PDB file of C-alpha atoms in Angstrom:
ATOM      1  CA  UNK A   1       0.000   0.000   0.000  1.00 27.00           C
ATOM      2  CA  UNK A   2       1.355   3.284  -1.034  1.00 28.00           C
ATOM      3  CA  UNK A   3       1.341   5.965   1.623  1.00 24.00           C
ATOM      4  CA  UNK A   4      -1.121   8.052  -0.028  1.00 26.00           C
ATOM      5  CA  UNK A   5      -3.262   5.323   0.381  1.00 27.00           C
ATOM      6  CA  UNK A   6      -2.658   4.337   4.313  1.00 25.00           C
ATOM      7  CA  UNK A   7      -5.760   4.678   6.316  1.00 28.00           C
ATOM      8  CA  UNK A   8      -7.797   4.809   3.408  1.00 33.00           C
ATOM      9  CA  UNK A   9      -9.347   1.408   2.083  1.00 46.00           C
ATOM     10  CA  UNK A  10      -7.900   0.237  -1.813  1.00 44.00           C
ATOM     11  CA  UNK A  11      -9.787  -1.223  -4.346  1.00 57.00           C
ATOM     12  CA  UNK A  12      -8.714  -3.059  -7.312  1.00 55.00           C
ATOM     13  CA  UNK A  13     -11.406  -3.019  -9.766  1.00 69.00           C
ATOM     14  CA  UNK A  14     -12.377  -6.723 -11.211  1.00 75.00           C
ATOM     15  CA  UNK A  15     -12.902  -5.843 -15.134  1.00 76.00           C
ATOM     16  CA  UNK A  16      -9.473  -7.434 -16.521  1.00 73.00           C
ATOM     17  CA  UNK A  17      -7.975  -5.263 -19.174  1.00 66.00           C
ATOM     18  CA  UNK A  18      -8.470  -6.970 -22.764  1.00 60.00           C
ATOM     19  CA  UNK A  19      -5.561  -6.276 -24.931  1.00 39.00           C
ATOM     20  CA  UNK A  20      -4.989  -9.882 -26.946  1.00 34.00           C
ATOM     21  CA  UNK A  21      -3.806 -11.553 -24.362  1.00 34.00           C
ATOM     22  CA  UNK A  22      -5.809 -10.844 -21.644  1.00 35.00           C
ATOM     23  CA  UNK A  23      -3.235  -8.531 -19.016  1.00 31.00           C
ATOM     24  CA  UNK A  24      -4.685  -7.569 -15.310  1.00 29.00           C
ATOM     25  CA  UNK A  25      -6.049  -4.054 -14.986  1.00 32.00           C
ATOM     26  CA  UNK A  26      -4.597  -1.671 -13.321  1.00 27.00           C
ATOM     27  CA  UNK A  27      -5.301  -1.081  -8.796  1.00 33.00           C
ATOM     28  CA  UNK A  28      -8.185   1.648  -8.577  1.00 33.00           C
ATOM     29  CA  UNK A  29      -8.110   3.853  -4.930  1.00 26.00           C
ATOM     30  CA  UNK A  30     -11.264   5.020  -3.377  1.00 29.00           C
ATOM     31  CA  UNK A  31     -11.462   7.468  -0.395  1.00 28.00           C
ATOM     32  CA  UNK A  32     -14.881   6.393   1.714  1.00 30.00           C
ATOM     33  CA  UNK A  33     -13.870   7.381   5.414  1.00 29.00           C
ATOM     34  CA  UNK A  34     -10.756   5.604   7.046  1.00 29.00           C
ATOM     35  CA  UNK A  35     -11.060   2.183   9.062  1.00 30.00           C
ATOM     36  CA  UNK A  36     -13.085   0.439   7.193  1.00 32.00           C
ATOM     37  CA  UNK A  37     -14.974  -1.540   9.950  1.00 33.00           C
ATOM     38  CA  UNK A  38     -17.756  -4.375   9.096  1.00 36.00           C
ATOM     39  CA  UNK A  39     -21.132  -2.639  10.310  1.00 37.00           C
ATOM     40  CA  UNK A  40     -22.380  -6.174  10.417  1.00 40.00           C
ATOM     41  CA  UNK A  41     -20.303  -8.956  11.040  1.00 39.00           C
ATOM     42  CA  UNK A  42     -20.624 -12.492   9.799  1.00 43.00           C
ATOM     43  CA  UNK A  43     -18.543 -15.751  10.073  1.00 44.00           C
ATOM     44  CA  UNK A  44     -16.337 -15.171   6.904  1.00 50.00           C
ATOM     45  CA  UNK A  45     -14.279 -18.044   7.538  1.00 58.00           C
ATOM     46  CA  UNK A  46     -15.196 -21.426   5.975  1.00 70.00           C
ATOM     47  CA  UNK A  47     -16.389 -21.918   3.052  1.00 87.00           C
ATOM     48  CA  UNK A  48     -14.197 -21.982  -0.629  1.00 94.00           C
ATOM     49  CA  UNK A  49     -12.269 -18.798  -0.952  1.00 95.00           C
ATOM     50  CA  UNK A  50     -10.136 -21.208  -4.156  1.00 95.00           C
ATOM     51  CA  UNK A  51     -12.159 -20.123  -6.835  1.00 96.00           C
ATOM     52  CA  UNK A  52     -12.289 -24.012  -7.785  1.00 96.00           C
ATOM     53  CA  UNK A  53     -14.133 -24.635 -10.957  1.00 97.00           C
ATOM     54  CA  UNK A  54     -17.447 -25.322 -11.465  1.00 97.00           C
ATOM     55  CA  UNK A  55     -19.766 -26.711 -13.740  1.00 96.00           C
ATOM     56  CA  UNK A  56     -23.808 -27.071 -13.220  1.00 96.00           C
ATOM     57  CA  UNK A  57     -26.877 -27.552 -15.991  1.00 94.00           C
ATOM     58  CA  UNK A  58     -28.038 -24.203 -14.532  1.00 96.00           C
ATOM     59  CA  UNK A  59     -24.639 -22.386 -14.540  1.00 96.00           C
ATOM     60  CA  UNK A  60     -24.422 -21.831 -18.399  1.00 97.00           C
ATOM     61  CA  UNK A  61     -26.172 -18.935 -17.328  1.00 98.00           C
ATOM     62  CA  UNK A  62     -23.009 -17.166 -16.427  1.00 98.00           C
ATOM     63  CA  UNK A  63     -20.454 -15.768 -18.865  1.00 98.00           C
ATOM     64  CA  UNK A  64     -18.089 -14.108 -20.070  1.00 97.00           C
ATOM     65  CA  UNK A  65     -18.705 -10.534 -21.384  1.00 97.00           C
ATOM     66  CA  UNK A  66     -16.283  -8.642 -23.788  1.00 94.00           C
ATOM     67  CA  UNK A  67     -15.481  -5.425 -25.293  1.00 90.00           C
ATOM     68  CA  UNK A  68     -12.896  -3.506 -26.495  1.00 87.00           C
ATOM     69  CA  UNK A  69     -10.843  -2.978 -23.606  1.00 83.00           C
ATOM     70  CA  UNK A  70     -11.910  -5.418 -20.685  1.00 85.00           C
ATOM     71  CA  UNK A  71     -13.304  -8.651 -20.114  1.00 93.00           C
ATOM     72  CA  UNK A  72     -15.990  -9.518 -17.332  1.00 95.00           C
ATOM     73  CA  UNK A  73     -18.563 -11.598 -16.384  1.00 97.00           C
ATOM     74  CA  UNK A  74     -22.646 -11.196 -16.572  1.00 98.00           C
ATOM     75  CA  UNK A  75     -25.863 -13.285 -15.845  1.00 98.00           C
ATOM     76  CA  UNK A  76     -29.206 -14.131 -17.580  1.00 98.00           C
ATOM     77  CA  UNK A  77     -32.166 -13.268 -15.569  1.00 98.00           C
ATOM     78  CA  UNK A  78     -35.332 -14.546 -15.572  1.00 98.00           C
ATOM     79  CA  UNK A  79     -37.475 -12.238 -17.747  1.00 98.00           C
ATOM     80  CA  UNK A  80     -40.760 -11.673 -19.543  1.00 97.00           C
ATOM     81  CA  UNK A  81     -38.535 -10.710 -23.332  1.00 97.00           C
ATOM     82  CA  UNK A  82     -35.828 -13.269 -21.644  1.00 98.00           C
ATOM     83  CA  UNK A  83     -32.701 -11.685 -22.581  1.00 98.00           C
ATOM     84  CA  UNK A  84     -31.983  -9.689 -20.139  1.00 98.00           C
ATOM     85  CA  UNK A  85     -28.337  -9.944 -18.340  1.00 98.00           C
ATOM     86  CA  UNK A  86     -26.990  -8.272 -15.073  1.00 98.00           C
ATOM     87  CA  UNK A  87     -23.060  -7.399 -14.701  1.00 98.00           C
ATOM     88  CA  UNK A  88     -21.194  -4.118 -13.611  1.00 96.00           C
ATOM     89  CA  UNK A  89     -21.784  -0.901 -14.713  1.00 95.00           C
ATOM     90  CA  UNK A  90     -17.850  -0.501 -15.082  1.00 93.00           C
ATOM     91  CA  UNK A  91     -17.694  -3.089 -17.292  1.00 94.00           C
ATOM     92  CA  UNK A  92     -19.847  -1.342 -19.741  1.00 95.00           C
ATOM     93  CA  UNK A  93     -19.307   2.001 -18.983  1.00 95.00           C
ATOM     94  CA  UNK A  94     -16.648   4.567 -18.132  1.00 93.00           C
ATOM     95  CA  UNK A  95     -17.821   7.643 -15.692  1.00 93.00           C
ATOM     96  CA  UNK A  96     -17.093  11.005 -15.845  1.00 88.00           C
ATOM     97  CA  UNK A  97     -15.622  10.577 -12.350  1.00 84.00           C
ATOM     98  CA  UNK A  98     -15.513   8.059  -9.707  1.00 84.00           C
ATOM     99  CA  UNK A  99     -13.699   7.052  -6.007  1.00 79.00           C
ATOM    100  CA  UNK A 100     -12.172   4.343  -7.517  1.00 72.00           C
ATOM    101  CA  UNK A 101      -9.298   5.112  -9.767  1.00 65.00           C
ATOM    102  CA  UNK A 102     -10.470   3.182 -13.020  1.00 74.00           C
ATOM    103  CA  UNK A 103      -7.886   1.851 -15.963  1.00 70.00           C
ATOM    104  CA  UNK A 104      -6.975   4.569 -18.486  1.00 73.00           C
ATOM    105  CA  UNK A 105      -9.360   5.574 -21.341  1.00 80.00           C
ATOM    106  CA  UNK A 106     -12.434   8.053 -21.912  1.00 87.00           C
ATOM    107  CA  UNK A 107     -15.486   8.613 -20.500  1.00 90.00           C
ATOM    108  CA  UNK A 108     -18.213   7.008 -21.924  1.00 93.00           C
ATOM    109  CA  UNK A 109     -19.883   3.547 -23.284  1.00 95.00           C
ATOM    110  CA  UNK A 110     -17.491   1.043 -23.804  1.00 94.00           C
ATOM    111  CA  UNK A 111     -17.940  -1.255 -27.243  1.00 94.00           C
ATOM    112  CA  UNK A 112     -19.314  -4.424 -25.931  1.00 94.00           C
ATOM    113  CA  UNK A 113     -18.030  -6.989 -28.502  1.00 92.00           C
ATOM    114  CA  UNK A 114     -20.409  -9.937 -27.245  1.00 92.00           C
ATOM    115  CA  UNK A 115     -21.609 -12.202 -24.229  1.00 97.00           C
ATOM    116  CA  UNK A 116     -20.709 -16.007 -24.393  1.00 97.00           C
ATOM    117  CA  UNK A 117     -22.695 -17.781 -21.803  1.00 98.00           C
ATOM    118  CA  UNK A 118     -20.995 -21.117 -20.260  1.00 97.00           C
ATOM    119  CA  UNK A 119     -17.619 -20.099 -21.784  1.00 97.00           C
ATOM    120  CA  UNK A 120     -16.023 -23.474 -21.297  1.00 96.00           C
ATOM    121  CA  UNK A 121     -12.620 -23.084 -22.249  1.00 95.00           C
ATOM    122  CA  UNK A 122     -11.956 -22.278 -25.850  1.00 94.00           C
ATOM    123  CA  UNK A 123     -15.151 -23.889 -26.367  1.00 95.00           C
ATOM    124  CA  UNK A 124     -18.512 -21.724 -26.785  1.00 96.00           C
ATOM    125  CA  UNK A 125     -21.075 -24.318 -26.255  1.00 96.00           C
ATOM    126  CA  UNK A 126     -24.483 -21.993 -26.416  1.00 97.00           C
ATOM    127  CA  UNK A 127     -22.695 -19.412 -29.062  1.00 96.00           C
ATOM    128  CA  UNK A 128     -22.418 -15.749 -28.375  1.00 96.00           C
ATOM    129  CA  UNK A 129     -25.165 -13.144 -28.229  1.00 97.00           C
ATOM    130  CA  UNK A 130     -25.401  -9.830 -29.502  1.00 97.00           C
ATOM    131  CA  UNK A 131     -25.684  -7.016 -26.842  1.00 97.00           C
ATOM    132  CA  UNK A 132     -28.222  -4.742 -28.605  1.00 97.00           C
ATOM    133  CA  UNK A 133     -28.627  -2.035 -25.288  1.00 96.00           C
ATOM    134  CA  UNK A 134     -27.014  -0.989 -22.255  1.00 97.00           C
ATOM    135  CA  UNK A 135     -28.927  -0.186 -19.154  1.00 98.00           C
ATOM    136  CA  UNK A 136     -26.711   1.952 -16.319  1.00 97.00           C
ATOM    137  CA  UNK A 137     -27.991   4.287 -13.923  1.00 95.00           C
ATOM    138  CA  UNK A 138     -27.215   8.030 -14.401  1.00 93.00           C
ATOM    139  CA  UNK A 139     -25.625   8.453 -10.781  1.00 92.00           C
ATOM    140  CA  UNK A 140     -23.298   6.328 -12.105  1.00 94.00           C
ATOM    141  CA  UNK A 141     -22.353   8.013 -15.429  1.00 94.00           C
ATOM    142  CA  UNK A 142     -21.858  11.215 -13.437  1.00 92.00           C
ATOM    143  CA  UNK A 143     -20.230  10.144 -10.147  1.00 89.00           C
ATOM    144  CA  UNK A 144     -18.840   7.101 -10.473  1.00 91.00           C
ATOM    145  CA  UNK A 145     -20.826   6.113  -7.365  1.00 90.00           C
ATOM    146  CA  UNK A 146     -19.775   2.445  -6.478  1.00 90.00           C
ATOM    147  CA  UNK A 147     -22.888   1.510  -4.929  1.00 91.00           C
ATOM    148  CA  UNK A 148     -24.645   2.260  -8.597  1.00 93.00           C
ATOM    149  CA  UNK A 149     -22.054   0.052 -10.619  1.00 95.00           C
ATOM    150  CA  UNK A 150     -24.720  -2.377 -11.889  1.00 97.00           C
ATOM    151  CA  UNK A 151     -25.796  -2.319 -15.305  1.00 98.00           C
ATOM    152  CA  UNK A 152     -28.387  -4.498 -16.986  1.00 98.00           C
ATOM    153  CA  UNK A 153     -28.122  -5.480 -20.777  1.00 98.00           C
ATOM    154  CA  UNK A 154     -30.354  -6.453 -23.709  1.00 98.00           C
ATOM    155  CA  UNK A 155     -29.491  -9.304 -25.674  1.00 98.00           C
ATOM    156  CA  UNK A 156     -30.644  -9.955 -29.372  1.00 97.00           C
ATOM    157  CA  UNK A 157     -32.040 -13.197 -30.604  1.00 97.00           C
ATOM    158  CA  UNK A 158     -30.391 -15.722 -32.423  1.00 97.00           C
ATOM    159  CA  UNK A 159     -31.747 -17.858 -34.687  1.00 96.00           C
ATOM    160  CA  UNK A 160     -35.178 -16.830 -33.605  1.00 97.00           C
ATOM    161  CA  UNK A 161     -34.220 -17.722 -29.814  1.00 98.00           C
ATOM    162  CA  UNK A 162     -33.933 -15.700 -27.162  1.00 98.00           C
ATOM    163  CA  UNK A 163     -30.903 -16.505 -24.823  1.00 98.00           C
ATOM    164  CA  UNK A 164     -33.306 -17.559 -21.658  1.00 98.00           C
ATOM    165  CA  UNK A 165     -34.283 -20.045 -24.325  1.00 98.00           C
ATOM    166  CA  UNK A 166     -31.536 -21.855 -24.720  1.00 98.00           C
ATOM    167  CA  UNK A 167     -29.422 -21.269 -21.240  1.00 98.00           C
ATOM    168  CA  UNK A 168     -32.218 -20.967 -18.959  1.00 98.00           C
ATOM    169  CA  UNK A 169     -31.904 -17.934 -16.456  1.00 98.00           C
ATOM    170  CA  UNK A 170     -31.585 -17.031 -12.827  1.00 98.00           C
ATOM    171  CA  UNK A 171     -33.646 -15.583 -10.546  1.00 98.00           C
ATOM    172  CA  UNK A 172     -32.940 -11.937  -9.252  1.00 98.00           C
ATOM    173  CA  UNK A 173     -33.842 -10.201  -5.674  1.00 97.00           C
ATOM    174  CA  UNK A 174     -33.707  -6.674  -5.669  1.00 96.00           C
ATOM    175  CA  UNK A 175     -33.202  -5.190  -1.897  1.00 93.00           C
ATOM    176  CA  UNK A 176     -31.099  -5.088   0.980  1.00 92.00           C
ATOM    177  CA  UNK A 177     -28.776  -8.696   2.406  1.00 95.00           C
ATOM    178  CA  UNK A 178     -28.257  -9.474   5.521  1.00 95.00           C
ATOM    179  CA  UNK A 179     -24.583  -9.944   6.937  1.00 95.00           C
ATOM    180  CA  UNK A 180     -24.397 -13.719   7.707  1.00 96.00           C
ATOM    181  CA  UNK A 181     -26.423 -14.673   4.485  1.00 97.00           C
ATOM    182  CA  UNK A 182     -24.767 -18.038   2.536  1.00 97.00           C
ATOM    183  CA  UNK A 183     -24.028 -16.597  -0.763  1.00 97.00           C
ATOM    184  CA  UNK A 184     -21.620 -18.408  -3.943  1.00 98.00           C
ATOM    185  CA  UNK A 185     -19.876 -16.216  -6.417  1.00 98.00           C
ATOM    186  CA  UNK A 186     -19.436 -17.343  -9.715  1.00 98.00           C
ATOM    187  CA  UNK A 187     -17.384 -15.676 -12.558  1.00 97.00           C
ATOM    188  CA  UNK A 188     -15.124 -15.413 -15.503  1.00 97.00           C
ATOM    189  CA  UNK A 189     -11.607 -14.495 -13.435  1.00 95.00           C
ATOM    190  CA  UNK A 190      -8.998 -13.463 -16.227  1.00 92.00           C
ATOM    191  CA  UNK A 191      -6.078 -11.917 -14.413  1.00 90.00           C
ATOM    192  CA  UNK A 192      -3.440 -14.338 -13.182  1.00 92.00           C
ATOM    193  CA  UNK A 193      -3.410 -17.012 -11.972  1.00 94.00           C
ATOM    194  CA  UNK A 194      -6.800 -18.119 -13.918  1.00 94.00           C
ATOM    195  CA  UNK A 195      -7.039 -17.358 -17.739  1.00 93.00           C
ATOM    196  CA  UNK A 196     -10.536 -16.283 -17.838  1.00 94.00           C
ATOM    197  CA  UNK A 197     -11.344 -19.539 -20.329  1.00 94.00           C
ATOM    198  CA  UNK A 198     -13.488 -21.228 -17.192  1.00 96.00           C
ATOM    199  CA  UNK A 199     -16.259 -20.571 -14.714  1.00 98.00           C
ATOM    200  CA  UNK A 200     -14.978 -20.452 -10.928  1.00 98.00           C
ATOM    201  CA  UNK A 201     -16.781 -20.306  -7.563  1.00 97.00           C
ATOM    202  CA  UNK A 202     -15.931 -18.959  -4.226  1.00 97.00           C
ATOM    203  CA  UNK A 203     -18.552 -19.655  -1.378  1.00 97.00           C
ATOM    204  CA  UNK A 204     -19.234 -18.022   2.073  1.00 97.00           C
ATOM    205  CA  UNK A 205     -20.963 -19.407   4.762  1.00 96.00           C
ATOM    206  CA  UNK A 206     -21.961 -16.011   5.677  1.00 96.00           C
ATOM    207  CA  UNK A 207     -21.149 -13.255   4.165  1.00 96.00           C
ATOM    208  CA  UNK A 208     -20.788  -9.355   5.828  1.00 95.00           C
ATOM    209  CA  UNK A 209     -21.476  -5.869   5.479  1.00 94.00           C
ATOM    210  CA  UNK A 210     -19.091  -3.263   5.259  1.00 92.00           C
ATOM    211  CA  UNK A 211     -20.467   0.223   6.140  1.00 86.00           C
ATOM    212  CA  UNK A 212     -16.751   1.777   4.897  1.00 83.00           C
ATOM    213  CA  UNK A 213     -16.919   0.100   1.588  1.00 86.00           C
ATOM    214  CA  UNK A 214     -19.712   1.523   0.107  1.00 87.00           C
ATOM    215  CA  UNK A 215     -22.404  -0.813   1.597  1.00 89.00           C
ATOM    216  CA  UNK A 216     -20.569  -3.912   0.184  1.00 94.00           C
ATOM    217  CA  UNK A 217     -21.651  -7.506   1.018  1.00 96.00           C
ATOM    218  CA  UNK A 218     -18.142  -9.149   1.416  1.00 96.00           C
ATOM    219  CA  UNK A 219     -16.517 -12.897   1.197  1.00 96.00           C
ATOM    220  CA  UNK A 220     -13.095 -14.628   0.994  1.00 95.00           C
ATOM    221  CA  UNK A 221     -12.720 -15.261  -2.775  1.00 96.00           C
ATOM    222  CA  UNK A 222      -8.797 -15.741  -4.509  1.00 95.00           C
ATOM    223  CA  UNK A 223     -10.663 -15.059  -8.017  1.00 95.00           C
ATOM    224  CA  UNK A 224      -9.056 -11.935  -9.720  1.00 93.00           C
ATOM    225  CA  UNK A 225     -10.157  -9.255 -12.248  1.00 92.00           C
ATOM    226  CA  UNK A 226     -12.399 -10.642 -14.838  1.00 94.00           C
ATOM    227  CA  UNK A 227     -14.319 -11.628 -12.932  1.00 96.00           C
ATOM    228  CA  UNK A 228     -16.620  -8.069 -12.220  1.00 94.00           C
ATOM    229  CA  UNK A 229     -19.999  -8.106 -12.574  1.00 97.00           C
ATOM    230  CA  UNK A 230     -20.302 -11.828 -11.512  1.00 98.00           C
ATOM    231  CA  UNK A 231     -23.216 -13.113  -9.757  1.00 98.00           C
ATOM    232  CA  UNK A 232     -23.653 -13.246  -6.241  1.00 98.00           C
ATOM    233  CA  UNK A 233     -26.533 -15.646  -5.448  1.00 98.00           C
ATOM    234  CA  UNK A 234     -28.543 -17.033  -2.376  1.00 98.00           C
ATOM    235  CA  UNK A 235     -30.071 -20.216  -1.957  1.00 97.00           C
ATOM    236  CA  UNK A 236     -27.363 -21.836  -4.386  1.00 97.00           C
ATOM    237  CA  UNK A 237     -28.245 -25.291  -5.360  1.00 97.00           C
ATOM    238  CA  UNK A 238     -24.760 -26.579  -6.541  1.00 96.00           C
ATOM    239  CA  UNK A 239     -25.939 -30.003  -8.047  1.00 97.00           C
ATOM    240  CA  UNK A 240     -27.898 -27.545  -9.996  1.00 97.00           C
ATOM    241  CA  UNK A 241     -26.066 -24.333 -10.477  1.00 97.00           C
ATOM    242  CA  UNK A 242     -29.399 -22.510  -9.649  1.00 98.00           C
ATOM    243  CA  UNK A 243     -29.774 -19.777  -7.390  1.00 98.00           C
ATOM    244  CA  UNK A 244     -30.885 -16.146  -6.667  1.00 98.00           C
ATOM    245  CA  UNK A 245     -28.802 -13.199  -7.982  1.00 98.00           C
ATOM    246  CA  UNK A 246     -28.818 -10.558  -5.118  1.00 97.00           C
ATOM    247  CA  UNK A 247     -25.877  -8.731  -6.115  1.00 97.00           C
ATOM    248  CA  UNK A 248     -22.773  -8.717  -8.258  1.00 97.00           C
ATOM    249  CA  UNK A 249     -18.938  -8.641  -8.338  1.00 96.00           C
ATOM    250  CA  UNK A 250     -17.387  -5.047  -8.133  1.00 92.00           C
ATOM    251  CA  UNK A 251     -14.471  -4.712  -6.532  1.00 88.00           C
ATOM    252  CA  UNK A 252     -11.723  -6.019  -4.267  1.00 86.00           C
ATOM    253  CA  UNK A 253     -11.029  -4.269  -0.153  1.00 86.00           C
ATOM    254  CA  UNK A 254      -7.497  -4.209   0.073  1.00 75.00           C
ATOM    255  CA  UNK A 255      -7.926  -2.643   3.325  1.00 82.00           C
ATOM    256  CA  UNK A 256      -9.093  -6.598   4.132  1.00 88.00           C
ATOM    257  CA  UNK A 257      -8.198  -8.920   1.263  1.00 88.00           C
ATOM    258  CA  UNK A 258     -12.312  -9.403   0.491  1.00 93.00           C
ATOM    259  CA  UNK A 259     -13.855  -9.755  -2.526  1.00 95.00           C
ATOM    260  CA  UNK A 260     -16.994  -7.262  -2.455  1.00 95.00           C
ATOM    261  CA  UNK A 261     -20.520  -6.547  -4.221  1.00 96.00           C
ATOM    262  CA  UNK A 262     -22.817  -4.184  -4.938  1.00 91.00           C
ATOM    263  CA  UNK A 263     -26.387  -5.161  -3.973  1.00 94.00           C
ATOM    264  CA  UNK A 264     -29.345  -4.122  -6.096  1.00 95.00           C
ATOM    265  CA  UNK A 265     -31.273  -0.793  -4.726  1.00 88.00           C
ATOM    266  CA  UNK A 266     -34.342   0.677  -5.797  1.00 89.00           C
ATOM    267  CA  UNK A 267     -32.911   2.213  -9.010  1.00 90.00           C
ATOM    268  CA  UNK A 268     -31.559  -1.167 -10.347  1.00 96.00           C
ATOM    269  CA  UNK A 269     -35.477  -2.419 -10.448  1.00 97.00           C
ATOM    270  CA  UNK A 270     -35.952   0.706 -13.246  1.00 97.00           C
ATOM    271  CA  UNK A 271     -32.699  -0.480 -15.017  1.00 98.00           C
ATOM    272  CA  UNK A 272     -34.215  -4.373 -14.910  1.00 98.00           C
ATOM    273  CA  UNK A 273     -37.695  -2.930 -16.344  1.00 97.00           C
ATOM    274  CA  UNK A 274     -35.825  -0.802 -18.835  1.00 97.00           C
ATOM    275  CA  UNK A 275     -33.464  -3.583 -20.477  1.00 98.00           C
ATOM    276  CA  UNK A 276     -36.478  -6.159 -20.482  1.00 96.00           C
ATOM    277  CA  UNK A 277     -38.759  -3.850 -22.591  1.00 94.00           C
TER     278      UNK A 277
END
């Protein structure tokens, strides 16, 4: 930690940095007020912090999402148009400004180049989908808020099929967690030493709440960048690979080593609505 940064917490931003090979992105600082305490705490021990691999019928619904300068991960949700798909907002979009210090480049939508759901190696097994519209919420564009970096997309059809279709989709929750919840997170983690060519899961037995980080829900996880905008689900059935998606992959507390989320507010329900029209 540098010593601009002591007593402040430091957050590494998830999106990997695309640039043929994949290369880790660059540490992002945020200044929320020093000592960042748990407001809530939960048994974080336990569980698998490995980022092991993992493979379920239901877990196709998670992949990896590109464009032209980072590579993430995003989820199909169960919708009425079903292709709608939940990730981070700064995977898909650059703010004007922001606490976290983001990887170099200009302000603005970033080129999304396609999703491939169940990315399974070099193998695409369901194809990739077009991503015809971006949903992020303005406080985000503006301030770089963390707690806003959610974004929802809308995917096109292929072949006449809607991705829900053909990957099936998980649920979503919007609204508050509670520290000590059971969550897995699942995603695409690029940045060594994974390759971002496989799913991986971390699991808590009960996750917390960090008041200093931006309202975070926070686990033990090893996975690295690539893996923002990953799901975060409750009641995870992993003979299944079905769950709830309650919030998503955003960044990493350095002041603490834990990998942390953004939960889905109010505004995130408008975003949902928006994409699925």
């Amino acid at each position: 930690m540098t010593a601009r940064c002591a007593g402040f917490l430091v957050a590494a931003v998830l999106a990997a940095v695309v640039s043929c090979p994949i290369t880790p992105t660059m540490h992002a600082v945020a200044g929320p007020p020093p000592a960042a305490v748990l407001t809530a705490v939960a048994d974080i021990g336990g569980g698998d912090a490995s980022g092991a691999p993992f493979r379920a019928p239901r877990s196709a619904t998670v992949g990896q999402l590109r464009t032209d300068r980072t590579s993430c991960t995003a989820t199909v949700v169960e919708s009425r148009s079903g292709g709608v798909a939940v990730t981070a907002a700064h995977c898909v979009h650059r703010p004007a400004r922001s606490p976290l210090e983001l990887p170099p480049g200009a302000a603005g939508p970033l080129a999304v180049t396609g999703f491939t759901p169940g990315r399974d190696g070099d193998r695409a097994p369901f194809g990739s989908w077009p991503v015809e519209r971006v949903e992020v919420d303005p406080r985000w564009v503006g301030s770089g808020d963390p707690a806003h970096d959610v974004a929802f997309l809308r995917l096109g059809e292929v072949d006449g099929r809607t991705v829900q279709e053909v990957v099936g989709a998980q649920r979503i929750a919007f609204g508050a967690v509670a520290a000590g919840t059971p969550m897995t997170a699942l995603g695409y983690p690029a940045a060594a030493p994974f390759d971002g060519r496989t799913l991986r899961r971390c699991t808590s037995p009960g996750v917390a709440v960090s008041r200093a980080a931006f309202g975070a829900l926070q686990m033990r996880c090893a996975m690295t960048p690539g893996v923002s905008g990953g799901p975060w689900l409750s009641g995870f059935d992993p003979a299944t690979g079905a769950g709830t998606v309650s919030a998503v992959t955003t960044f990493v507390d350095e002041s603490n080593g834990l990998l942390s989320a953004v939960t889905f507010r109010p505004p995130a329900r408008t975003l949902f609505d928006a994409a699925g029209r």
